[in-house]
Amino acid sequence: MNEKVMEGSHAISEAVRLCNVGVVSGFPITPQTHIIEAIAEHCSDGTMKAKYINVESEHSAMAAIVGASSAGTRAFTATSSHGLALMHELLHWAAGARLPIVMGEVNRALGPGWNIWTDQTDSLSQRDTGWIQLYCEDGQEALDTVIFGFRLAELVNLPVMVIIDAFLVSHTYEAVSVPTQDEVNEFLPAFNPRIKLDLENPQALNQMASPQYYMEMRKSMQLAMETVEDIYDEVEDEFHDTWGRRYGSVEGINLDADVVFVTSGTATTTCRLAIKDLTDKGESVGMLKIKMFRPFPAKGIQNALKNAGKVAVVDRNFSFGAGGIFAQEVKSSLCNLKDAPVVFNFIAGLGGRDITTDTFFEMYEKVNANDIPQTESEWIGINEQELK
Amino acid sequence: MRNYNLTEDVFVNPGNMGCPGCGATIAMNLALKALGEKTIVTIPACCWAVIAGPYPMTTLKVPILHTVFASAAVTASGIRAALEYQGDNETTVMAWAGDGGTFDIGIQSLSGAAERNDDIIFVCYDNEAYMNTGVQKSSSTPYGTNTTTSPGTGWKKTRKKKIMEIMAAHRIPYAATANIAYPQDLINKFEKAKSIKGTKFIHIYASCPTGWKIPSEISVKIARMATKCNFFPLYEVEDGIHYQLNHVGDQSVREYYKMQGRFKHLSDDDIDKIQNYIDSDFEVLLGRL
Ligand SMILES: Cc1ncc(C[n+]2csc(CCOP(=O)(O)OP(=O)(O)O)c2C)c(N)n1
Ligand SMILES: [Mg+2]
């Protein structure tokens, strides 16, 4: 183990190098570029044995590794925002084909107006594609999540998206503890695919499926999804045994408080500071970080929030005509709970606008001022003059 | 019976879902006889995605990876990369797409693979329309054709895209046209493609009785006529510049057009105009030799 100061992007590329990946494809989009540039460099200087394919679009980036993974090789790509949107068709294809691909995804806003800054609407728009989604708060978590992401993906035969915030993680230098190759080899066994293209045993993969079979194929995906939380815990146990770190699918602090914030990504880091400040002043406030968004850890969330006074979900994303996406899911997890806490929903930090401790203090006051939340999500820091 | 010196092995099983007289099915059988068992095929959305059989069956004797409509070439590139990573430089990886999956929605990924010179064979079996979805116009549909999206007097007024020139412009090591009615020539071209490293492109003329509105029993005959009237000349291009013509046609296009329902609305004047187009295209080709 060895501490290095590196960008979040390089925490991901470093993890990919350690995971003995066989094929990497890449197409550049800010703020994902540093991930694929570093991997291209490792492939060209020979410190990585992978075949690197410079594809001509993100649609092709995913198709290339669908091909590679189907041929029995561990495969990776990374993208962001418009790139992820362009990949949409292949996201369904990769998950439906039950391929244990891992992808780095840097949360960035979608245009128009062109905006390269952080916003989760890109990855959350892909929530129904059958990918496991794991959100990370910093570079260390990103590196670790790639490594146990491959392990998880290969155990459940579903693809994993490892998600970081644009710039706040991707371009931020932090100390990251980097495992040794031997440790990773021990933790992540050689890829042994369940099915692959095989000349000795020729089969057709991903072919036409009639109504007679299709539904069972989709139910099988859901059954695999239902095993993810337990297997994730086991994988994290092993990870913890080796490296002493674990994240959980959710992480709670002071969950019995009068007000409990629900956060994801780097907003969590700011929330940690805000609740410390408030607690020091004698306020009763806690937080729940959601790391795993798919499968949605509904039981864990029910359990975590059942004793909270009020819940305040902070969404750096939005579903037009509905509300914050984490809030929708949190509400649906709590709806069958007896005496469930009320759920406030705040929209903050879209398109890279800062979420500061003051943002949290403002939200805290709003929650305290109302017994019952308004039906619509409440947008924080809006300049009314600019609304048209 | 002519003897084409073909293997007796059956690579395309009978009982598949090809229509009677389907040129694309004949094409696959010939191609695989040439390439042999050490071949992996990737197929995008197209008629062949159906012909290859629904789950849990398969038509082919070799592994197939079905992929999305736009992605035949790059899916093959990904398979190739994985095999190379595993130390397998021997297996042939073939992308097998229709004209839509080549000329239209697939052209970006095809161009990308060709520019990288990925070691794959890309085959376009050309039936000159989107047949799987019910005979809609593609950019391979020739001037004068009625399709379901160029119906009646709205028959196609633009010409077929010159895909071979586009591929030659990528300076790939090998590009060739082939025709199901010339099996020996087709097989020679696949054998050659197999022996060359880099991106190989083979454009096969594959008649479609259903879409062309011809009796299924004249499927091969019509395909032969296309080459005999220089509508679909047989030639090879090496490294984008060395052209070689394999057959010189000497017949007029009139009969070829007159025999097909998809052209039945055309007047004699229209066909004269088409004859001029074909003559000038052939001149251009001769000029490249
Ligand atoms: C993205 C996408 N758009 C449209 C389709 C519908 N589609 C399936 S096959 C096909 C036509 C294929 O035409 P071509 O490539 O010429 O092959 P053919 O069917 O003629 O053999 C279309 C439009 C699809 N599967 N995917
Ligand atoms: Mg077609």
XYZ file of C-alpha atoms and ligand atoms in Angstrom:
704
model
C 0.000 0.000 0.000
C 1.288 3.352 -0.948
C -0.091 6.899 -0.599
C -0.057 9.169 -3.616
C -1.527 12.548 -4.345
C -3.640 12.238 -7.466
C -6.758 13.426 -9.246
C -10.022 11.532 -8.881
C -9.762 10.684 -12.583
C -6.396 9.073 -11.989
C -7.707 7.195 -8.982
C -10.027 5.504 -11.478
C -7.392 4.925 -14.164
C -4.998 3.569 -11.535
C -7.650 1.110 -10.355
C -8.280 -0.019 -13.927
C -4.559 -0.619 -14.370
C -4.503 -2.764 -11.231
C -7.544 -4.818 -12.300
C -5.840 -6.570 -15.241
C -8.374 -5.249 -17.713
C -8.028 -6.726 -21.217
C -9.802 -4.183 -23.423
C -10.470 -0.484 -22.867
C -12.319 1.767 -25.295
C -12.561 5.502 -25.019
C -14.010 8.590 -26.612
C -13.162 11.962 -25.060
C -15.624 14.212 -23.273
C -14.805 16.761 -20.568
C -14.504 15.961 -17.640
C -13.824 12.262 -18.317
C -10.749 12.850 -20.544
C -8.078 12.415 -17.882
C -9.308 8.894 -17.171
C -8.907 7.620 -20.723
C -5.750 9.638 -21.414
C -4.022 8.024 -18.462
C -5.142 4.553 -19.539
C -3.989 5.190 -23.118
C -0.625 6.187 -21.700
C -0.368 3.069 -19.521
C -1.197 0.925 -22.562
C 1.389 2.632 -24.691
C 4.199 2.554 -22.109
C 3.483 -1.117 -21.429
C 2.506 -0.767 -17.765
C -0.910 -2.036 -18.820
C -1.346 -5.021 -21.103
C -4.833 -4.049 -22.261
C -5.779 -3.362 -25.883
C -6.870 0.266 -26.049
C -9.387 1.123 -28.803
C -9.768 4.768 -29.837
C -13.365 4.597 -30.978
C -15.262 7.219 -32.940
C -18.185 7.746 -30.536
C -19.496 6.698 -27.143
C -22.089 4.521 -28.845
C -19.135 2.640 -30.281
C -17.203 2.789 -27.000
C -19.824 0.651 -25.339
C -20.372 -1.581 -28.397
C -16.635 -2.295 -28.526
C -16.509 -3.512 -24.952
C -19.744 -5.432 -25.352
C -17.815 -7.309 -28.065
C -14.714 -7.646 -25.914
C -16.544 -8.773 -22.793
C -18.595 -11.286 -24.805
C -15.319 -12.700 -26.082
C -14.323 -13.354 -22.467
C -12.139 -10.403 -21.552
C -12.445 -7.952 -18.649
C -13.395 -4.612 -20.170
C -13.706 -0.953 -19.171
C -14.684 2.407 -20.601
C -15.473 5.822 -19.145
C -17.749 8.641 -20.189
C -19.909 11.541 -19.045
C -23.105 13.436 -19.842
C -23.767 13.564 -23.605
C -21.494 10.574 -24.027
C -23.581 8.547 -21.626
C -26.770 9.715 -23.318
C -25.412 8.630 -26.700
C -24.584 5.222 -25.216
C -28.103 4.662 -23.970
C -29.007 1.911 -26.445
C -25.857 -0.020 -25.585
C -26.397 0.374 -21.836
C -29.533 -1.726 -22.212
C -27.639 -4.121 -24.480
C -24.717 -4.618 -22.071
C -26.985 -5.231 -19.090
C -29.383 -7.474 -21.036
C -26.375 -9.471 -22.236
C -25.419 -9.803 -18.529
C -21.894 -8.541 -19.138
C -19.761 -7.669 -16.080
C -18.419 -4.453 -17.593
C -17.280 -1.618 -15.322
C -17.632 1.956 -16.535
C -16.375 5.185 -15.024
C -18.991 7.906 -15.309
C -18.341 11.541 -14.433
C -21.540 13.360 -13.513
C -21.919 16.380 -15.801
C -24.894 18.465 -16.886
C -26.623 17.910 -20.227
C -27.172 20.740 -22.717
C -28.452 22.951 -23.971
C -26.746 25.326 -22.752
C -23.528 23.489 -22.896
C -22.362 23.010 -19.332
C -19.406 20.861 -18.307
C -19.990 21.074 -14.559
C -21.378 18.547 -12.154
C -25.010 17.400 -12.202
C -26.381 13.897 -11.686
C -29.188 13.967 -14.231
C -27.007 12.199 -16.821
C -26.492 8.987 -14.848
C -29.876 9.044 -13.145
C -31.558 9.173 -16.584
C -30.039 5.717 -17.108
C -31.576 4.216 -14.013
C -33.788 1.752 -15.895
C -31.051 0.218 -18.045
C -30.097 -2.606 -15.666
C -26.743 -1.181 -14.522
C -25.619 -1.190 -10.928
C -24.924 2.452 -9.990
C -22.405 3.344 -7.273
C -21.848 7.033 -6.402
C -18.519 8.107 -4.905
C -17.564 11.018 -2.720
C -13.822 11.267 -3.361
C -10.858 9.783 -5.198
C -10.148 7.051 -2.665
C -13.714 5.854 -2.818
C -13.601 5.918 -6.633
C -10.434 3.796 -6.742
C -11.822 1.320 -4.238
C -15.201 1.135 -5.966
C -13.656 0.281 -9.345
C -11.738 -2.594 -7.753
C -14.649 -4.084 -5.840
C -16.963 -3.070 -8.715
C -15.276 -5.607 -10.996
C -15.544 -8.225 -8.277
C -19.236 -7.485 -7.775
C -20.006 -7.301 -11.509
C -18.386 -10.678 -12.145
C -20.250 -12.318 -9.273
C -23.712 -11.120 -10.332
C -23.178 -10.797 -14.114
C -24.406 -7.234 -14.279
C -22.497 -4.114 -15.371
C -21.376 -1.530 -12.818
C -21.232 2.248 -13.232
C -18.761 3.953 -10.890
C -19.861 7.565 -10.626
C -17.941 10.669 -9.548
C -18.750 14.395 -9.631
C -17.272 16.527 -12.407
C -14.217 18.497 -11.263
C -15.071 18.222 -7.555
C -13.736 14.682 -7.749
C -12.484 14.176 -11.316
C -10.016 17.073 -11.271
C -9.359 17.400 -7.544
C -6.022 16.218 -6.175
C -6.218 14.270 -2.948
C -4.117 11.720 -1.118
C -5.137 8.263 -2.294
C -3.900 5.025 -0.886
C -3.051 2.718 -3.807
C -3.114 -1.050 -3.282
C -0.276 -3.212 -4.550
C -0.705 -5.410 -7.614
C -0.316 -8.549 -5.501
C -3.071 -7.457 -3.152
C -5.426 -6.757 -6.061
C -4.567 -10.067 -7.737
C -5.478 -11.789 -4.503
C -8.773 -9.920 -4.140
C -9.867 -10.022 -7.788
C -9.413 -13.457 -9.375
C -8.834 -13.823 -13.137
C -12.017 -13.226 -15.124
C -13.869 -16.463 -15.642
C -16.918 -15.634 -17.766
C -20.144 -17.556 -17.377
C -20.742 -17.595 -21.138
C -18.557 -16.393 -23.991
C -18.058 -16.659 -27.719
C -16.426 -20.042 -28.036
C -15.352 -21.836 -31.199
C -15.528 -25.190 -29.386
C -19.079 -24.585 -28.316
C -20.638 -22.271 -30.889
C -23.700 -20.429 -29.630
C -25.670 -17.378 -30.641
C -25.627 -14.638 -27.999
C -28.171 -11.806 -27.667
C -30.382 -13.207 -30.399
C -34.111 -12.704 -30.978
C -36.242 -13.607 -27.982
C -39.941 -14.253 -28.410
C -42.591 -13.345 -25.818
C -42.246 -16.953 -24.670
C -38.720 -16.268 -23.337
C -38.243 -12.513 -23.012
C -40.033 -12.067 -19.733
C -37.976 -14.760 -17.979
C -34.812 -13.113 -19.281
C -35.867 -9.840 -17.650
C -36.976 -11.529 -14.450
C -33.571 -13.222 -14.286
C -31.927 -9.798 -14.406
C -34.093 -8.658 -11.535
C -33.269 -11.804 -9.546
C -29.595 -10.986 -10.054
C -30.269 -7.403 -8.950
C -31.938 -8.740 -5.818
C -28.725 -10.545 -4.856
C -26.575 -7.454 -5.303
C -26.953 -5.908 -1.856
C -25.892 -9.085 -0.017
C -23.059 -9.855 -2.392
C -21.944 -6.228 -2.206
C -21.710 -6.586 1.581
C -19.657 -9.771 1.280
C -17.343 -8.161 -1.252
C -16.965 -5.159 1.023
C -16.160 -7.457 3.954
C -13.318 -8.985 1.975
C -12.198 -5.583 0.797
C -12.183 -4.389 4.382
C -10.151 -7.408 5.475
C -7.437 -6.466 2.994
C -7.480 -2.689 3.035
C -9.407 -1.657 6.133
C -11.910 0.526 4.288
C -15.637 0.083 3.665
C -18.417 2.347 2.488
C -21.681 0.430 2.711
C -24.513 0.836 0.239
C -25.641 3.630 2.581
C -23.833 5.358 5.419
C -25.654 7.035 8.309
C -24.629 9.594 10.919
C -26.928 10.492 13.815
C -29.967 8.904 12.191
C -32.309 9.504 15.151
C -31.989 13.270 14.796
C -34.914 15.670 14.294
C -33.687 16.413 10.768
C -31.802 13.925 8.620
C -30.326 15.047 5.284
C -30.077 12.505 2.478
C -27.177 13.149 0.099
C -24.989 11.553 -2.553
C -21.711 12.409 -4.265
C -19.634 15.367 -3.045
C -22.644 17.127 -1.534
C -22.154 14.512 1.185
C -18.727 15.888 2.079
C -20.182 19.380 2.512
C -23.089 17.943 4.486
C -20.658 16.288 6.897
C -19.229 19.748 7.708
C -22.637 21.393 7.924
C -24.091 18.863 10.367
C -20.956 19.039 12.514
C -21.379 22.822 12.755
C -25.067 22.509 13.550
C -24.513 19.737 16.088
C -21.853 21.845 17.799
C -24.500 24.555 18.139
C -26.804 22.064 19.825
C -29.046 21.243 16.860
C -30.389 17.722 16.333
C -29.331 16.865 12.782
C -27.989 13.825 10.955
C -27.325 12.557 7.451
C -27.681 9.503 5.254
C -25.329 9.109 2.324
C -26.674 6.967 -0.494
C -23.855 5.286 -2.391
C -25.814 2.558 -4.150
C -28.620 3.894 -6.315
C -29.212 0.731 -8.357
C -30.292 -1.576 -7.003
C -31.977 0.927 -4.691
C -31.262 -0.273 -1.134
C -34.843 0.301 -0.020
C -34.690 -1.883 3.106
C -31.492 -0.265 4.298
C -33.008 3.136 3.739
C -36.233 2.267 5.566
C -34.184 1.009 8.433
C -31.907 4.023 8.460
C -34.665 6.621 8.325
C -37.387 5.032 10.444
C -36.470 7.018 13.569
C -35.699 10.315 11.876
C -37.884 13.303 12.740
C -37.965 14.815 9.270
C -36.046 13.755 6.169
C -34.548 16.291 3.725
C -33.354 14.852 0.428
C -30.850 17.010 -1.453
C -30.971 16.350 -5.196
C -28.358 17.615 -7.634
C -30.556 16.358 -10.461
C -34.118 16.737 -11.626
C -36.840 14.813 -13.395
C -39.001 17.400 -15.151
C -42.617 17.222 -14.185
C -41.844 15.067 -11.166
C -39.043 16.124 -8.817
C -35.633 15.246 -7.460
C -34.811 11.671 -8.398
C -33.282 10.503 -5.111
C -36.280 12.020 -3.309
C -38.733 10.043 -5.439
C -36.947 6.828 -4.620
C -36.581 7.628 -0.921
C -40.285 8.439 -0.700
C -41.229 5.207 -2.399
C -39.027 3.239 0.037
C -40.691 4.901 3.015
C -44.302 4.847 1.859
C -45.142 1.478 3.412
C -43.410 2.248 6.689
C -45.713 2.793 9.663
C -45.215 6.344 10.985
C -42.774 7.214 8.217
C -41.057 10.574 8.577
C -42.086 13.391 6.208
C -39.754 13.920 3.256
C -38.626 17.369 2.107
C -36.934 17.643 -1.284
C -34.417 20.329 -2.186
C -32.947 20.879 -5.622
C -29.482 22.389 -5.391
C -26.244 22.666 -7.291
C -27.506 21.890 -10.805
C -25.009 22.503 -13.617
C -22.156 22.846 -11.149
C -23.547 25.605 -8.948
C -21.805 25.380 -5.589
C -23.440 23.532 -2.724
C -21.871 25.053 0.387
C -22.448 24.631 4.108
C -24.622 27.766 3.836
C -26.803 25.898 1.360
C -27.327 23.238 4.015
C -28.009 25.846 6.731
C -30.653 27.414 4.475
C -32.293 24.045 3.850
C -32.145 23.240 7.549
C -34.032 26.435 8.377
C -36.668 25.697 5.763
C -37.230 22.214 7.202
C -37.508 23.608 10.715
C -39.970 26.266 9.590
C -42.491 23.761 8.206
C -44.119 20.707 9.734
C -45.232 19.370 6.373
C -43.201 19.683 3.152
C -44.685 21.270 0.040
C -45.633 18.787 -2.687
C -43.184 20.199 -5.214
C -39.432 20.086 -4.809
C -37.993 23.318 -3.466
C -35.229 24.866 -5.592
C -32.475 26.527 -3.565
C -30.695 29.744 -4.558
C -32.873 30.618 -7.556
C -32.562 34.133 -8.972
C -36.224 34.940 -9.721
C -35.181 37.615 -12.247
C -33.713 34.957 -14.531
C -36.874 32.823 -14.738
C -38.586 33.120 -18.120
C -23.617 -29.158 -62.366
C -20.515 -27.030 -62.046
C -18.020 -28.108 -59.477
C -16.963 -25.206 -57.272
C -14.614 -27.257 -55.171
C -16.548 -26.357 -52.021
C -16.453 -28.077 -48.680
C -19.430 -30.309 -47.991
C -19.689 -28.836 -44.504
C -22.953 -27.090 -43.832
C -22.420 -23.739 -42.110
C -25.967 -22.445 -42.540
C -28.395 -25.045 -41.318
C -31.566 -25.824 -43.228
C -34.860 -24.869 -41.647
C -33.662 -21.324 -41.025
C -35.916 -18.311 -41.346
C -34.688 -17.022 -44.712
C -37.390 -16.393 -47.327
C -37.405 -18.691 -50.384
C -34.719 -17.461 -52.766
C -33.094 -15.188 -50.169
C -29.772 -14.013 -51.595
C -28.443 -13.069 -48.182
C -28.779 -16.651 -46.965
C -26.921 -18.012 -49.999
C -24.230 -15.394 -49.379
C -23.622 -16.442 -45.768
C -23.341 -20.107 -46.664
C -20.724 -19.386 -49.318
C -18.815 -16.951 -47.119
C -18.521 -19.406 -44.233
C -17.530 -22.256 -46.528
C -14.589 -20.069 -47.494
C -13.729 -18.861 -43.993
C -14.185 -22.140 -42.148
C -14.915 -23.020 -38.556
C -12.489 -20.647 -36.898
C -14.768 -17.708 -37.435
C -16.814 -15.544 -35.088
C -19.667 -13.581 -36.639
C -21.322 -10.462 -35.323
C -24.699 -9.466 -36.744
C -26.543 -6.184 -36.194
C -30.294 -5.689 -36.609
C -31.163 -6.781 -40.180
C -32.858 -9.734 -41.882
C -29.944 -11.900 -40.819
C -30.723 -11.206 -37.160
C -33.917 -13.139 -37.881
C -32.503 -15.738 -40.267
C -29.906 -16.667 -37.617
C -32.732 -17.983 -35.463
C -34.556 -17.063 -32.276
C -33.513 -18.177 -28.784
C -32.711 -21.002 -28.047
C -31.795 -21.988 -31.609
C -29.053 -20.974 -33.978
C -28.687 -21.271 -37.736
C -24.903 -21.113 -37.959
C -22.179 -23.601 -37.170
C -19.989 -20.808 -35.724
C -20.497 -18.466 -32.739
C -22.646 -15.380 -33.317
C -22.767 -12.187 -31.287
C -25.897 -10.241 -32.111
C -25.418 -6.510 -31.733
C -27.314 -3.259 -32.228
C -28.098 -1.838 -35.666
C -25.379 0.838 -35.761
C -22.540 -1.183 -34.296
C -21.539 -4.175 -36.430
C -18.020 -2.979 -37.226
C -17.029 -1.820 -33.768
C -18.505 -4.892 -32.105
C -16.204 -6.914 -34.345
C -13.324 -4.598 -33.341
C -14.050 -5.316 -29.675
C -14.103 -9.083 -30.243
C -10.864 -8.842 -32.206
C -9.180 -6.841 -29.427
C -10.263 -9.380 -26.817
C -8.965 -12.295 -28.901
C -5.636 -10.517 -29.397
C -5.412 -9.878 -25.672
C -5.945 -13.617 -25.193
C -3.195 -14.355 -27.730
C -5.522 -15.540 -30.497
C -4.483 -13.929 -33.783
C -5.895 -16.714 -35.884
C -9.674 -16.634 -35.544
C -11.432 -14.611 -38.231
C -13.842 -11.993 -36.931
C -16.549 -11.088 -39.410
C -19.173 -8.356 -39.133
C -22.161 -9.241 -41.299
C -24.540 -6.351 -41.971
C -27.236 -5.354 -44.416
C -27.035 -2.245 -46.573
C -28.777 -0.195 -43.886
C -26.282 -1.379 -41.283
C -23.474 -0.452 -43.684
C -24.421 2.558 -45.839
C -26.634 4.354 -43.303
C -26.760 3.835 -39.550
C -23.638 1.647 -39.486
C -21.350 3.866 -41.537
C -19.861 5.796 -38.611
C -18.725 2.689 -36.816
C -17.544 1.115 -40.089
C -15.517 4.207 -40.933
C -13.998 4.180 -37.441
C -12.926 0.549 -37.709
C -11.541 1.082 -41.220
C -9.549 4.144 -40.151
C -8.058 2.136 -37.271
C -7.496 -0.687 -39.770
C -8.879 -3.157 -37.229
C -8.290 -6.743 -38.291
C -11.833 -7.718 -39.268
C -13.807 -8.654 -42.356
C -16.833 -6.421 -42.766
C -19.441 -7.831 -45.117
C -22.343 -5.871 -46.475
C -24.975 -8.098 -47.998
C -26.778 -5.611 -50.149
C -30.452 -6.093 -50.893
C -30.899 -2.400 -51.536
C -33.450 -1.524 -48.851
C -34.410 -2.062 -45.230
C -35.972 -5.432 -45.850
C -36.385 -6.655 -42.292
C -38.705 -3.788 -41.453
C -40.721 -4.071 -44.660
C -38.798 -2.729 -47.667
C -38.099 0.889 -46.779
C -35.626 2.986 -48.767
C -31.946 3.024 -47.781
C -29.061 5.008 -49.271
C -28.187 1.864 -51.175
C -31.578 1.812 -52.898
C -30.950 2.569 -56.589
C -32.394 5.412 -58.616
C -35.873 4.571 -59.804
C -36.930 2.189 -57.024
C -40.316 1.981 -55.386
C -40.091 1.080 -51.737
C -42.647 1.452 -48.965
C -41.138 4.844 -48.093
C -40.580 5.868 -51.721
C -43.947 4.696 -53.048
C -45.815 5.463 -56.286
C -44.558 8.542 -58.093
C -42.328 9.247 -55.123
C -39.890 6.561 -56.371
C -36.308 7.227 -55.420
C -34.853 10.122 -57.413
C -31.314 9.959 -56.035
C -28.644 7.429 -56.840
C -27.182 4.573 -54.843
C -24.327 5.637 -52.604
C -20.911 4.482 -53.803
C -19.893 2.576 -50.723
C -16.888 0.954 -52.378
C -15.370 4.352 -53.104
C -15.986 5.421 -49.531
C -14.203 2.308 -48.297
C -11.393 2.693 -50.826
C -10.927 6.252 -49.566
C -10.046 4.732 -46.179
C -7.111 3.003 -47.935
C -7.960 -0.308 -46.298
C -5.869 -3.197 -47.582
C -8.726 -4.967 -49.328
C -12.172 -4.112 -50.620
C -14.122 -6.215 -53.091
C -17.547 -6.593 -54.603
C -19.036 -10.057 -54.938
C -22.268 -11.584 -56.122
C -24.178 -14.679 -55.043
C -24.442 -15.608 -58.723
C -20.631 -15.873 -58.971
C -19.853 -18.297 -56.143
C -16.281 -19.164 -57.101
C -15.373 -15.500 -57.363
C -17.070 -14.825 -54.028
C -15.215 -17.652 -52.327
C -11.869 -16.553 -53.758
C -12.456 -13.105 -52.351
C -13.260 -14.385 -48.868
C -10.188 -16.601 -48.913
C -8.098 -13.628 -49.913
C -9.680 -11.418 -47.267
C -8.959 -14.045 -44.640
C -5.266 -14.055 -45.536
C -4.843 -10.268 -45.221
C -4.325 -8.375 -41.938
C -6.345 -5.215 -41.359
C -9.826 -4.144 -42.383
C -11.337 -6.021 -45.297
C -14.628 -4.945 -46.857
C -16.733 -7.221 -49.036
C -19.841 -5.877 -50.705
C -22.119 -8.726 -51.796
C -25.000 -8.299 -54.154
C -27.788 -10.288 -52.524
C -31.142 -10.366 -54.249
C -34.369 -10.212 -52.242
C -37.410 -11.727 -53.983
C -39.761 -10.297 -51.370
C -38.514 -6.733 -51.589
C -37.691 -6.670 -55.284
C -40.971 -8.259 -56.279
C -39.480 -11.062 -58.325
C -40.275 -14.796 -58.324
C -37.994 -16.546 -55.847
C -36.747 -18.997 -58.465
C -35.070 -16.226 -60.459
C -33.249 -14.757 -57.479
C -29.802 -15.924 -58.590
C -30.524 -15.156 -62.229
C -31.425 -11.549 -61.417
C -28.250 -11.194 -59.369
C -26.226 -12.477 -62.323
C -27.932 -10.031 -64.657
C -26.914 -7.149 -62.365
C -23.274 -7.931 -63.037
C -23.791 -8.763 -66.713
C -25.221 -5.286 -67.347
C -22.555 -3.559 -65.223
C -25.160 -2.433 -62.714
C -23.055 -4.274 -60.101
C -19.540 -4.795 -61.467
C -17.233 -7.303 -59.791
C -13.916 -5.783 -58.785
C -11.294 -5.519 -56.074
C -9.441 -2.547 -54.638
C -6.190 -3.034 -52.772
C -4.848 -0.338 -50.474
C -7.479 2.020 -51.803
C -5.753 2.494 -55.167
C -5.056 -0.750 -57.006
C -8.233 -1.646 -58.861
C -8.830 -4.926 -60.591
C -11.944 -5.733 -62.614
C -13.110 -9.362 -62.482
C -15.873 -9.280 -65.037
C -16.919 -7.048 -67.927
C -20.637 -6.950 -68.578
C -21.964 -6.508 -72.083
C -25.723 -6.331 -71.697
C -28.128 -3.432 -71.432
C -29.853 -2.698 -68.142
C -33.315 -2.736 -69.691
C -34.071 -6.390 -69.151
C -32.697 -6.285 -65.600
C -35.047 -3.433 -64.759
C -38.029 -4.837 -66.639
C -37.986 -8.108 -64.719
C -38.467 -6.541 -61.281
C -41.689 -5.325 -59.719
C -39.862 -2.602 -57.793
C -39.088 -0.844 -61.117
C -42.318 -1.526 -63.002
C -43.457 2.114 -62.977
C -40.375 3.285 -64.918
C -40.817 4.537 -68.498
C -38.467 3.692 -71.359
C -37.053 7.196 -71.002
C -36.357 6.585 -67.339
C -34.527 3.391 -68.189
C -32.509 5.195 -70.873
C -31.461 7.682 -68.239
C -30.472 4.852 -65.929
C -28.478 3.249 -68.762
C -26.527 6.507 -69.043
C -25.859 6.565 -65.320
C -24.580 3.017 -65.399
C -22.426 3.592 -68.471
C -20.791 6.635 -66.926
C -20.233 4.858 -63.599
C -18.590 1.995 -65.444
C -16.370 4.457 -67.345
C -15.251 5.909 -64.030
C -14.441 2.430 -62.777
C -12.477 1.566 -65.935
C -10.577 4.795 -65.484
C -9.372 3.612 -62.092
C -7.892 0.356 -63.350
C -31.516 1.912 -33.770
C -32.467 1.095 -34.560
N -33.270 1.720 -35.462
C -34.122 0.975 -36.192
C -34.197 -0.374 -36.045
C -35.214 -1.132 -36.847
N -34.576 -1.941 -37.889
C -34.236 -3.226 -37.655
S -33.573 -3.989 -38.992
C -33.817 -2.607 -39.930
C -33.501 -2.601 -41.385
C -32.244 -3.294 -41.729
O -31.932 -3.014 -43.054
P -30.612 -3.570 -43.680
O -29.449 -3.206 -42.846
O -30.549 -3.157 -45.084
O -30.777 -5.163 -43.557
P -31.966 -6.055 -44.216
O -33.088 -6.033 -43.250
O -32.332 -5.444 -45.516
O -31.395 -7.401 -44.334
C -34.371 -1.566 -39.184
C -34.710 -0.247 -39.737
C -33.354 -0.966 -35.077
N -33.361 -2.282 -34.823
N -32.495 -0.207 -34.383
Mg -31.099 -4.268 -46.786
